[in-house]
mmCIF file of C-alpha atoms in Angstrom:
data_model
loop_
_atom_site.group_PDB
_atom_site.id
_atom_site.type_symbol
_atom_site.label_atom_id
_atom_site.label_comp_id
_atom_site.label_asym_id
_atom_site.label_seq_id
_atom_site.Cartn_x
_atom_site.Cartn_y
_atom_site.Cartn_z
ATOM 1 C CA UNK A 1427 31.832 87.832 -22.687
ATOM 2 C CA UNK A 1428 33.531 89.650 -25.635
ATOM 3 C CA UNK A 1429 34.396 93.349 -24.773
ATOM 4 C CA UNK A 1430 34.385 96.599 -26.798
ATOM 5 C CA UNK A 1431 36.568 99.494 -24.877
ATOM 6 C CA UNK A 1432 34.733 103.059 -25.890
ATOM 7 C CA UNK A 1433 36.673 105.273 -28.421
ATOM 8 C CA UNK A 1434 38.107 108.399 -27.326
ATOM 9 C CA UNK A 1435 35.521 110.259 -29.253
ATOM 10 C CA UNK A 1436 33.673 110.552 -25.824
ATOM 11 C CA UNK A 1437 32.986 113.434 -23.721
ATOM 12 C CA UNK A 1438 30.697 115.735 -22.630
ATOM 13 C CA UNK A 1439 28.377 118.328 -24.427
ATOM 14 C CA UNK A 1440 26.345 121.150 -22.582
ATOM 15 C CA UNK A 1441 24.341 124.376 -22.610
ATOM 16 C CA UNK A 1442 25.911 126.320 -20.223
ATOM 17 C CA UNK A 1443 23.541 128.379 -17.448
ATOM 18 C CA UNK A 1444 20.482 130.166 -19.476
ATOM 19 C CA UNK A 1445 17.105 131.963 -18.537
ATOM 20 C CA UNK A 1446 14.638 129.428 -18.907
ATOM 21 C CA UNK A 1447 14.409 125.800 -18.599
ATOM 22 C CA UNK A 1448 12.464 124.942 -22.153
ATOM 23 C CA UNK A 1449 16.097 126.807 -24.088
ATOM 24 C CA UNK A 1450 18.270 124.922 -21.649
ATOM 25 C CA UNK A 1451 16.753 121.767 -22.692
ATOM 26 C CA UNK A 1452 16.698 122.740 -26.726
ATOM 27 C CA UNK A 1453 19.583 124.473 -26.776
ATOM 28 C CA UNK A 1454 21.742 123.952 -29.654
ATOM 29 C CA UNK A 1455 24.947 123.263 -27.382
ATOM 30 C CA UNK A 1456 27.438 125.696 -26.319
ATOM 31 C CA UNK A 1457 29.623 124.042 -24.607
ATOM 32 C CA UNK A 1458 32.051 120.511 -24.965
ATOM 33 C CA UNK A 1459 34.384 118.746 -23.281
ATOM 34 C CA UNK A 1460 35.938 115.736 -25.009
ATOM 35 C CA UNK A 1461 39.904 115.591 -23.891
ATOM 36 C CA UNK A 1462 39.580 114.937 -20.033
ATOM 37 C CA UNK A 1463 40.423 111.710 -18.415
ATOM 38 C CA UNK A 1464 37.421 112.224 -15.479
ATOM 39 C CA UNK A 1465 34.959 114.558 -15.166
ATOM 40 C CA UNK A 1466 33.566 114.745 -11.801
ATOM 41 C CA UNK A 1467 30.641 116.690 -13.771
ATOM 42 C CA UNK A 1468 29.878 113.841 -16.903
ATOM 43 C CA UNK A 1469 25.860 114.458 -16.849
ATOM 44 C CA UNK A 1470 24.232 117.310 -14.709
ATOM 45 C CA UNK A 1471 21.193 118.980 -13.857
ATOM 46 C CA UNK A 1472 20.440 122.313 -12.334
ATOM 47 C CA UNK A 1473 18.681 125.433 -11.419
ATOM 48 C CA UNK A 1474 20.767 128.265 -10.596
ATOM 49 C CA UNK A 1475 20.006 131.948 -9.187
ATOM 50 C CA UNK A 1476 16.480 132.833 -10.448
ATOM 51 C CA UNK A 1477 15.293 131.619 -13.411
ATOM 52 C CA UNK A 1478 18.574 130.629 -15.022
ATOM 53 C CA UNK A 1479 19.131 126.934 -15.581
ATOM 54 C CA UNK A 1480 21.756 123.904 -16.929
ATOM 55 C CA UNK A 1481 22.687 120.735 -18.580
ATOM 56 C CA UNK A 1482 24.924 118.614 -19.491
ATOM 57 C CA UNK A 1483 24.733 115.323 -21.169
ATOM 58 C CA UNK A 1484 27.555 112.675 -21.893
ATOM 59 C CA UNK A 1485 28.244 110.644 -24.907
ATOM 60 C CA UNK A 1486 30.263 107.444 -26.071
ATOM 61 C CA UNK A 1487 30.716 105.356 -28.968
ATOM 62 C CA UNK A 1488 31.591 101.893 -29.223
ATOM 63 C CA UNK A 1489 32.941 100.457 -32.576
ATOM 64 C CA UNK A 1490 30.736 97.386 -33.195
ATOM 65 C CA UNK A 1491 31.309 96.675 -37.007
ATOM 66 C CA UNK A 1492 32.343 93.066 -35.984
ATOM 67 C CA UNK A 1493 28.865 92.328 -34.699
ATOM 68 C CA UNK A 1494 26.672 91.130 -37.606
ATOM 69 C CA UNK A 1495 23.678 89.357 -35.257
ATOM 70 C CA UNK A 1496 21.881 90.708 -32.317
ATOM 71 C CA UNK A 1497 23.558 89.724 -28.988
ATOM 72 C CA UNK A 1498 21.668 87.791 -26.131
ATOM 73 C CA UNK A 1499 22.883 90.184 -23.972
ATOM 74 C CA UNK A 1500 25.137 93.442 -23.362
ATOM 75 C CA UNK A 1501 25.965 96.052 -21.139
ATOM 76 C CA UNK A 1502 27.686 99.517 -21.012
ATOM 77 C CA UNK A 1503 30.274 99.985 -18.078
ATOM 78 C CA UNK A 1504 31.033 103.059 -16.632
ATOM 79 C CA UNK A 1505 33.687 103.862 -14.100
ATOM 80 C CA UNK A 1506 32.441 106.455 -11.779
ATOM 81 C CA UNK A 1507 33.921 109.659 -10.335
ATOM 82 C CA UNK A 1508 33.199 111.971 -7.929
ATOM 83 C CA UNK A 1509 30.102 112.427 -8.179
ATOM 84 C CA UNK A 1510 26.649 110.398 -8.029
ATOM 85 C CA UNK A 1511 23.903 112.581 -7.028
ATOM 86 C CA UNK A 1512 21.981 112.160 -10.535
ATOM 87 C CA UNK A 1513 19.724 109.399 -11.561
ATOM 88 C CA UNK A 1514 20.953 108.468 -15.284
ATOM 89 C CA UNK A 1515 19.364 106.659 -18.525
ATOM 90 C CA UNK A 1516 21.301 105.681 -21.634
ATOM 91 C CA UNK A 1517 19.653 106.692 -24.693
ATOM 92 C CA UNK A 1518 20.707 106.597 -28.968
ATOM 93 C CA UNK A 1519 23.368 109.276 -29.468
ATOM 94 C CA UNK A 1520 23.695 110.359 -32.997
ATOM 95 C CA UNK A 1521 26.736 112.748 -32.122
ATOM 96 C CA UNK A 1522 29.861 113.251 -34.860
ATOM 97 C CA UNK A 1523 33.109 112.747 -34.715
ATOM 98 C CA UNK A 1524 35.040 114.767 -32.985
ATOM 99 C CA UNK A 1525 32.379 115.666 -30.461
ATOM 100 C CA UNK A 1526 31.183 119.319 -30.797
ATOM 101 C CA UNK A 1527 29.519 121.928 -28.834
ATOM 102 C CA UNK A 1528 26.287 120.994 -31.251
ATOM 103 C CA UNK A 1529 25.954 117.486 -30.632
ATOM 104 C CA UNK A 1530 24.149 118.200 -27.177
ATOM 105 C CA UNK A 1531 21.223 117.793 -28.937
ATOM 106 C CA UNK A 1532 22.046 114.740 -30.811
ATOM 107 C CA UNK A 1533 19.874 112.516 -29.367
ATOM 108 C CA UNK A 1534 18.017 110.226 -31.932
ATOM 109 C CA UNK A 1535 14.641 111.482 -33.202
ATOM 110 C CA UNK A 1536 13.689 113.805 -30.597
ATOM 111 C CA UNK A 1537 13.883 117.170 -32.137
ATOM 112 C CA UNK A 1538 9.798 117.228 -31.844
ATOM 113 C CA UNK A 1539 10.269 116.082 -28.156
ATOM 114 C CA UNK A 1540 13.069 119.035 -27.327
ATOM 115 C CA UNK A 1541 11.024 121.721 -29.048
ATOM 116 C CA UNK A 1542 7.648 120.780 -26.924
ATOM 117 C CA UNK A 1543 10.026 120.985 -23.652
ATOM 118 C CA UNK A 1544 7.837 123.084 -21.007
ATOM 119 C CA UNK A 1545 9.130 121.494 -18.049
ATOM 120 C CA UNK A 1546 5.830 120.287 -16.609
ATOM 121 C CA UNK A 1547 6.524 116.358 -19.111
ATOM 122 C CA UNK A 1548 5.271 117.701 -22.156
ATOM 123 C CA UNK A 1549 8.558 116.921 -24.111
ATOM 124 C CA UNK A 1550 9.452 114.053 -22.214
ATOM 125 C CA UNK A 1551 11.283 111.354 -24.373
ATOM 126 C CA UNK A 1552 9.928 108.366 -22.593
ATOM 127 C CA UNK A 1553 7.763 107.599 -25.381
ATOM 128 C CA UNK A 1554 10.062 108.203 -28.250
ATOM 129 C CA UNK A 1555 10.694 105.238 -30.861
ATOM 130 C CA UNK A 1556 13.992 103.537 -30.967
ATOM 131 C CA UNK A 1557 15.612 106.363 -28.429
ATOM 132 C CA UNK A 1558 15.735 104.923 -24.852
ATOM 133 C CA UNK A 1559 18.800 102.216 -24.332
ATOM 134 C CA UNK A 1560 18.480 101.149 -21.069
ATOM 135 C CA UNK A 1561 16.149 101.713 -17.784
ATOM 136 C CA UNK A 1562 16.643 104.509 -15.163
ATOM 137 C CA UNK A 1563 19.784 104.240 -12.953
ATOM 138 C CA UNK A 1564 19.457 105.626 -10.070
ATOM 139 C CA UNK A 1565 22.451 104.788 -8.449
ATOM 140 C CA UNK A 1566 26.188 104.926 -8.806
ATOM 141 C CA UNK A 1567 29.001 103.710 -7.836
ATOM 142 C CA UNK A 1568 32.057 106.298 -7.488
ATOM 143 C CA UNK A 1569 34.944 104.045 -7.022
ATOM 144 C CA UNK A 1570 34.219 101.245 -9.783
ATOM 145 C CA UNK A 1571 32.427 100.235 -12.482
ATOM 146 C CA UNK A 1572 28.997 100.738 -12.905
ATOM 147 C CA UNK A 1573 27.110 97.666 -14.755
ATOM 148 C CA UNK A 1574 23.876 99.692 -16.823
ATOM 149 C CA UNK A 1575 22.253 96.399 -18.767
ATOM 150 C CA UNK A 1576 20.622 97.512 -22.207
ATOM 151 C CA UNK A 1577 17.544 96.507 -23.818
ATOM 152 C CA UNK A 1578 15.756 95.099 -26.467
ATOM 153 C CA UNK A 1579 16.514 98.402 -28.741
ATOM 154 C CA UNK A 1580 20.127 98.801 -28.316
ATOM 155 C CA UNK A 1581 21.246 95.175 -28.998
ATOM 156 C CA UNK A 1582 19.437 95.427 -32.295
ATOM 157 C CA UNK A 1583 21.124 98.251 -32.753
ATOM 158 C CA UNK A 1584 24.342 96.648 -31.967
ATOM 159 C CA UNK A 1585 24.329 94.349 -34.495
ATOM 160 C CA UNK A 1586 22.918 96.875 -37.044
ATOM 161 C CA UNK A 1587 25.077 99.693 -36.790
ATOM 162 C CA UNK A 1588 28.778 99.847 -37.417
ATOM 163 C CA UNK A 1589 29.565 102.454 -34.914
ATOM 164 C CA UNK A 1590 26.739 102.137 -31.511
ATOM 165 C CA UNK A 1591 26.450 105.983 -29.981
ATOM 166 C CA UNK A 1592 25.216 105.672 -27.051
ATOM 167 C CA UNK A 1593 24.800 109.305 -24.885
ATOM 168 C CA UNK A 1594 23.995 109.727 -20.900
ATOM 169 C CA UNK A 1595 21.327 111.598 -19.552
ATOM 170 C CA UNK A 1596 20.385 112.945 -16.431
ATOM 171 C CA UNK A 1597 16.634 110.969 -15.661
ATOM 172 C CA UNK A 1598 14.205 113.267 -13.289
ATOM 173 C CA UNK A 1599 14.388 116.422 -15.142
ATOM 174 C CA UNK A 1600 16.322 116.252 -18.266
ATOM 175 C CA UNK A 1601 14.653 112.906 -20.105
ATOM 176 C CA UNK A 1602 11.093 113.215 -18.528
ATOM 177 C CA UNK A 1603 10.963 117.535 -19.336
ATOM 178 C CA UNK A 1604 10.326 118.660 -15.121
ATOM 179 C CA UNK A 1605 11.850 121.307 -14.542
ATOM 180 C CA UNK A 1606 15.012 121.036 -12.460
ATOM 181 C CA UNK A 1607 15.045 122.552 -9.039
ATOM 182 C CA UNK A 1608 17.840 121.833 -7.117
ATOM 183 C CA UNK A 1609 21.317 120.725 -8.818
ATOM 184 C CA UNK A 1610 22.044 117.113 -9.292
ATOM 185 C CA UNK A 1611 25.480 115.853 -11.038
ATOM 186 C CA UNK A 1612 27.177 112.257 -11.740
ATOM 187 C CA UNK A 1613 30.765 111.578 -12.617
ATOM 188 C CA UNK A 1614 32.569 109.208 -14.569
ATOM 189 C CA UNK A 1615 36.110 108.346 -16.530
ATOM 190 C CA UNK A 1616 36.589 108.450 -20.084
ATOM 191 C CA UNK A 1617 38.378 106.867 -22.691
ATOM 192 C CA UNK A 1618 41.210 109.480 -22.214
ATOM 193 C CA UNK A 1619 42.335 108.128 -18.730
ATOM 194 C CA UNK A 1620 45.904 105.972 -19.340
ATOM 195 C CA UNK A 1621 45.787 102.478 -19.859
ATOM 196 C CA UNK A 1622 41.778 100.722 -20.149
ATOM 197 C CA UNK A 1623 41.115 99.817 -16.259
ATOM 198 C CA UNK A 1624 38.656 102.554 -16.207
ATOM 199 C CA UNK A 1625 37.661 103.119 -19.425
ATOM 200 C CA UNK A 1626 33.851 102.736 -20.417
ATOM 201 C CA UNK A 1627 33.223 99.676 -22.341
ATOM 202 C CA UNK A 1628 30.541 97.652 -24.024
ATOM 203 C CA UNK A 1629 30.534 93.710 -22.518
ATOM 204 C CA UNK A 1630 28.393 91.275 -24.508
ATOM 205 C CA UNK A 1631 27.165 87.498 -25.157
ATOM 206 C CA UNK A 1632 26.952 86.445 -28.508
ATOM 207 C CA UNK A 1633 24.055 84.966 -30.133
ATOM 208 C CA UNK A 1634 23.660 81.157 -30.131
ATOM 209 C CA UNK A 1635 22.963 80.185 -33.543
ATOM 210 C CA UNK A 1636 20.730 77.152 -33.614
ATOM 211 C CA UNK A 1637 22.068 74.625 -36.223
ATOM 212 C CA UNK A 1638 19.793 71.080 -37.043
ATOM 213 C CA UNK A 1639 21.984 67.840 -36.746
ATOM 214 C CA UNK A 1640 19.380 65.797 -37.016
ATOM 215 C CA UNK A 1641 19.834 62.433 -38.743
ATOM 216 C CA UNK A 1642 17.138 60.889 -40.086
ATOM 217 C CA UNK A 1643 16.827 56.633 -40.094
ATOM 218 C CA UNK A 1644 15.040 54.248 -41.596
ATOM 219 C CA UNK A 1645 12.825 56.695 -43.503
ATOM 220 C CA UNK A 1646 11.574 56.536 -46.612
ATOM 221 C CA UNK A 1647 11.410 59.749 -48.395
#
């Protein structure tokens, strides 16, 4: 299988700790991350003291210009870290380059879904077109690499798209909208870490292209 190492335009973005869980989860972004080899915080949930609450959600990119037809199959592997208390989804990033405070909210076409965030599912983005990349994860694997298979949605995108932004969410409480109330945290290496045995990369099968060798005999056309 043909593989695609992530750019080192990956990283985290985040909110910091707020009052409220609907502005923690539409915040415009505060806070980013994009130069560390691990992060033994990548994606996190959490309720703090009170009413104050935070997140943090991780993205990657994958340069997939080469890739004109849909693959059969494909996968985004992530080393993990530290960390694995968090159940994870990968979803359509639609961050910049570099990576900025403000692309914690670059998710694709969810600004609707952010802005009805009450933390009882009302801005959950399960049901948002074209977003959601893969199923939940809900577990992971600290000391090697964990396999996340994608779907339908992101191979088309693969092929379509010259650059394939892909970001990772916490599940429970950030992607379905319930308000978080306990802390929950995964880890993971980046692109940054020396040499590529740990970096995150897209693996994929390429398309068979069906070709007709028939010959015909003893026909009359």
């Amino acid at each position: 299988m043909p593989t695609i190492y992530s750019g080192t335009n990956d990283g985290w973005a985040a909110c910091g700790i707020i009052s409220g869980w609907a502005s923690a989860r539409n915040h415009a972004g505060s806070l980013v991350d994009s130069n560390n080899s691990s992060d033994s915080i990548a994606v996190i949930s959490f309720k703090g003291f009170g009413t104050s609450f935070g997140l943090r959600r991780a993205f990657f990119e994958f340069d997939t210009s080469g890739i004109s037809e849909a693959p059969s199959e494909a996968s985004i592997n992530i080393y993990g870290y530290s960390q694995k208390s968090a159940d994870i989804i990968l979803v359509r990033g639609t961050q910049g380059s570099p990576l900025a405070a403000g692309d914690f909210n670059s998710l694709h076409n969810c600004s609707t879904e952010l802005g009805n965030s009450d933390g009882s599912g009302a801005g959950t983005l399960a049901g948002v077109s074209g977003l959601t990349y893969s199923s939940e994860v809900p577990t992971w694997n600290i000391s090697g690499y964990n396999e996340i298979a994608l779907n339908a949605t992101a191979l088309s995108d693969i092929a379509s798209l010259d650059t394939f932004k892909v970001c990772m969410m916490q599940y429970d409480n950030d992607y379905l909208d319930i308000t978080a109330s306990s802390m929950v945290r995964t880890g993971n290496y980046w692109a940054d870490e020396s040499g590529t045995s740990k970096d995150p990369y897209l693996d994929y099968t390429a398309a068979v292209t069906a070709t007709d060798n028939s010959v015909f005999f003893g026909c009359n056309f």
